[in-house]
Tab-separated table of C-alpha atoms in Angstrom:
chain	number	residue	atom	x	y	z
X	1	LYS	CA	70.211	81.048	72.750
X	2	GLY	CA	71.143	84.448	74.119
X	3	LYS	CA	73.597	83.029	76.676
X	4	ASN	CA	77.207	84.108	76.893
X	5	LEU	CA	80.139	82.090	78.105
X	6	LEU	CA	83.726	83.151	78.710
X	7	ILE	CA	86.447	80.539	78.957
X	8	GLN	CA	89.967	81.549	79.816
X	9	PRO	CA	93.031	79.968	81.372
X	10	ILE	CA	93.722	80.460	85.069
X	11	LEU	CA	96.148	83.355	85.380
X	12	ILE	CA	98.845	82.902	87.979
X	13	ALA	CA	100.194	86.397	88.584
X	14	PRO	CA	100.412	88.750	91.555
X	15	GLU	CA	96.935	90.178	92.232
X	16	TYR	CA	96.293	93.433	94.041
X	17	ARG	CA	93.326	95.522	95.153
X	18	ILE	CA	93.780	99.273	94.781
X	19	LEU	CA	91.372	101.294	96.907
X	20	MET	CA	90.692	104.914	95.977
X	21	ILE	CA	88.426	107.041	98.201
X	22	ASN	CA	87.457	110.576	97.110
X	23	ASN	CA	90.216	110.718	94.485
X	24	GLU	CA	92.903	109.629	96.957
X	25	VAL	CA	94.598	106.257	96.575
X	26	GLU	CA	94.379	105.046	100.161
X	27	VAL	CA	95.677	101.498	100.103
X	28	VAL	CA	96.995	98.743	97.874
X	29	HIS	CA	97.044	95.178	99.128
X	30	LEU	CA	98.208	91.851	97.760
X	31	LYS	CA	95.743	89.010	97.265
X	32	GLN	CA	97.410	85.594	97.346
X	33	MET	CA	96.358	82.135	96.318
X	34	ASN	CA	96.433	79.596	99.126
X	35	TYR	CA	99.419	77.296	99.003
X	36	ILE	CA	101.384	74.784	100.994
X	37	LEU	CA	105.120	75.165	101.454
X	38	GLY	CA	107.408	72.187	101.054
X	39	ASP	CA	109.826	71.132	103.762
X	40	GLY	CA	111.742	68.514	101.740
X	41	VAL	CA	110.439	65.749	104.019
X	42	GLN	CA	106.637	65.525	103.846
X	43	THR	CA	104.521	64.483	100.873
X	44	LEU	CA	101.953	66.760	99.267
X	45	ARG	CA	99.239	64.599	100.876
X	46	GLU	CA	100.731	65.066	104.361
X	47	LEU	CA	101.074	68.817	103.864
X	48	LEU	CA	97.541	69.125	102.472
X	49	ASN	CA	96.128	67.163	105.415
X	50	LYS	CA	97.450	69.894	107.733
X	51	LYS	CA	95.600	72.591	105.784
X	52	GLU	CA	91.997	73.520	106.614
X	53	LYS	CA	89.533	72.018	104.122
X	54	GLN	CA	88.084	75.448	103.246
X	55	GLU	CA	91.593	76.507	102.218
X	56	GLN	CA	91.661	73.753	99.586
X	57	ASP	CA	89.924	73.330	96.236
X	58	GLN	CA	90.166	69.668	95.258
X	59	THR	CA	89.470	70.273	91.557
X	60	PHE	CA	92.178	72.948	91.441
X	61	ILE	CA	94.613	70.674	93.310
X	62	GLU	CA	93.985	67.897	90.785
X	63	GLN	CA	94.648	70.330	87.934
X	64	GLN	CA	97.895	71.464	89.569
X	65	LEU	CA	99.023	67.861	90.068
X	66	ALA	CA	98.288	67.026	86.412
X	67	LYS	CA	99.918	70.226	85.156
X	68	ARG	CA	103.110	69.419	87.062
X	69	ASN	CA	102.877	65.665	86.439
X	70	LEU	CA	102.887	64.911	90.182
X	71	THR	CA	100.995	62.713	92.626
X	72	GLU	CA	100.085	63.433	96.231
X	73	ASP	CA	102.974	61.133	97.222
X	74	PHE	CA	105.489	63.635	95.852
X	75	ILE	CA	107.797	65.141	98.475
X	76	LEU	CA	107.676	68.864	97.948
X	77	PRO	CA	111.197	70.355	98.084
X	78	ASN	CA	112.082	72.763	100.852
X	79	ASP	CA	110.509	76.239	100.404
X	80	GLU	CA	108.724	75.246	97.168
X	81	LYS	CA	105.083	76.367	96.908
X	82	PHE	CA	102.210	74.214	95.724
X	83	LEU	CA	98.984	76.118	95.019
X	84	CYS	CA	95.913	74.551	96.595
X	85	HIS	CA	93.028	76.984	96.057
X	86	ILE	CA	91.976	79.138	93.114
X	87	THR	CA	90.419	81.871	95.251
X	88	ARG	CA	92.797	84.596	96.309
X	89	PHE	CA	92.792	85.914	99.836
X	90	SER	CA	94.021	89.235	101.212
X	91	SER	CA	97.506	88.967	102.597
X	92	PRO	CA	97.631	90.480	106.106
X	93	HIS	CA	101.363	91.009	105.719
X	94	GLU	CA	101.590	92.803	102.393
X	95	TYR	CA	99.699	96.023	102.061
X	96	TYR	CA	100.723	99.588	101.383
X	97	THR	CA	99.167	102.713	102.823
X	98	HIS	CA	98.777	106.110	101.186
X	99	GLU	CA	102.304	107.250	102.029
X	100	GLU	CA	103.948	104.087	100.648
X	101	ILE	CA	102.193	103.831	97.285
X	102	SER	CA	104.351	104.808	94.313
X	103	ASP	CA	103.511	107.847	92.199
X	104	LEU	CA	103.241	105.528	89.176
X	105	VAL	CA	100.384	103.578	90.778
X	106	VAL	CA	98.656	106.753	92.010
X	107	THR	CA	98.845	108.390	88.571
X	108	TRP	CA	97.602	105.233	86.805
X	109	THR	CA	94.715	104.810	89.257
X	110	LYS	CA	93.598	108.441	89.092
X	111	LYS	CA	93.723	108.425	85.291
X	112	LEU	CA	91.587	105.280	85.093
X	113	ALA	CA	89.096	106.605	87.664
X	114	SER	CA	88.860	109.909	85.811
X	115	GLN	CA	88.170	108.146	82.506
X	116	ILE	CA	85.192	106.342	84.035
X	117	SER	CA	84.093	109.308	86.217
X	118	MET	CA	84.637	107.570	89.553
X	119	GLN	CA	85.993	109.121	92.746
X	120	THR	CA	85.660	106.067	94.950
X	121	ILE	CA	86.540	102.697	93.496
X	122	GLY	CA	88.198	99.377	94.201
X	123	ILE	CA	90.330	98.128	91.322
X	124	ASP	CA	91.420	94.500	91.214
X	125	ILE	CA	94.438	93.954	88.984
X	126	PHE	CA	96.985	91.378	88.001
X	127	ALA	CA	100.458	92.926	88.093
X	128	PRO	CA	102.683	90.403	86.271
X	129	ASN	CA	105.745	92.649	86.568
X	130	GLY	CA	104.918	94.051	89.986
X	131	LEU	CA	103.521	97.404	91.063
X	132	HIS	CA	106.369	99.315	89.429
X	133	SER	CA	104.957	98.600	85.909
X	134	PRO	CA	101.397	99.975	85.613
X	135	GLU	CA	101.599	99.697	81.824
X	136	ASN	CA	101.413	95.913	82.299
X	137	PHE	CA	98.506	95.880	84.772
X	138	ILE	CA	95.618	93.639	83.757
X	139	ILE	CA	92.322	94.912	85.142
X	140	ILE	CA	90.225	92.096	86.572
X	141	GLU	CA	87.361	94.002	88.106
X	142	LEU	CA	86.216	97.516	88.940
X	143	ASN	CA	84.187	97.822	92.144
X	144	ALA	CA	82.077	100.970	92.360
X	145	ASN	CA	81.113	100.018	95.909
X	146	PRO	CA	84.366	98.683	97.349
X	147	ALA	CA	84.171	97.053	100.748
X	148	PHE	CA	86.854	98.616	102.912
X	149	GLU	CA	85.811	97.443	106.366
X	150	TYR	CA	88.430	94.701	106.019
X	151	PHE	CA	91.077	97.165	107.296
X	152	GLN	CA	89.931	96.868	110.859
X	153	ARG	CA	89.243	93.119	110.685
X	154	ARG	CA	92.057	91.941	108.423
X	155	TYR	CA	94.872	94.301	109.331
X	156	ASN	CA	93.774	95.331	112.805
X	157	ASP	CA	94.060	98.920	111.582
X	158	THR	CA	91.231	100.805	113.268
X	159	ASP	CA	93.010	104.145	112.733
X	160	LYS	CA	93.110	103.667	108.949
X	161	MET	CA	89.454	102.622	108.893
X	162	MET	CA	88.463	105.692	110.884
X	163	SER	CA	90.546	107.939	108.620
X	164	ILE	CA	88.796	106.607	105.506
X	165	ALA	CA	85.349	106.882	107.100
X	166	GLN	CA	86.114	110.469	108.156
X	167	SER	CA	87.289	111.313	104.636
X	168	ILE	CA	84.044	109.998	103.122
X	169	LEU	CA	81.847	111.793	105.658
X	170	THR	CA	83.724	115.059	105.201
X	171	HIS	CA	83.487	114.808	101.419
X	172	TYR	CA	79.740	114.188	101.338
X	173	PHE	CA	78.505	116.245	104.294
X	174	ASN	CA	80.892	119.223	104.543
X	175	SER	CA	80.789	120.327	100.919
């Protein structure tokens, strides 16, 4: 009684985090599901054994095997991906800074933030047709307190982190 439950299928689509600080879209980065990449020689089991255990979700792997009607003895073809964890992780190789973000994404983000009266927000989205089609974005989560310290740790981008921190301090203490 009085308990809610939401059941939905696992969505496999490109996921991004859009970070807006003081009404400026500062960064967009890709979040990827962990996977193994086939080499056309090794079995799924052999490839999975090379992966760290925390980068694997056994229940998810079993679902992927059943969905594709495979066993761990299957030899994964060269360059074919096999997903092995449901949690998405920030990709250190695919992120876009303020200057690289398209006007379409900036306009979409600012409109959404304005509608909910937010100036600083992290927006997690699925972008099934890529970042060039904001009309197809699926909002996963809105973060009123987005963690942005990952710039320095994840991307080794101390300058960007300092720029964002300076922007926040200026906004709140020089107005």
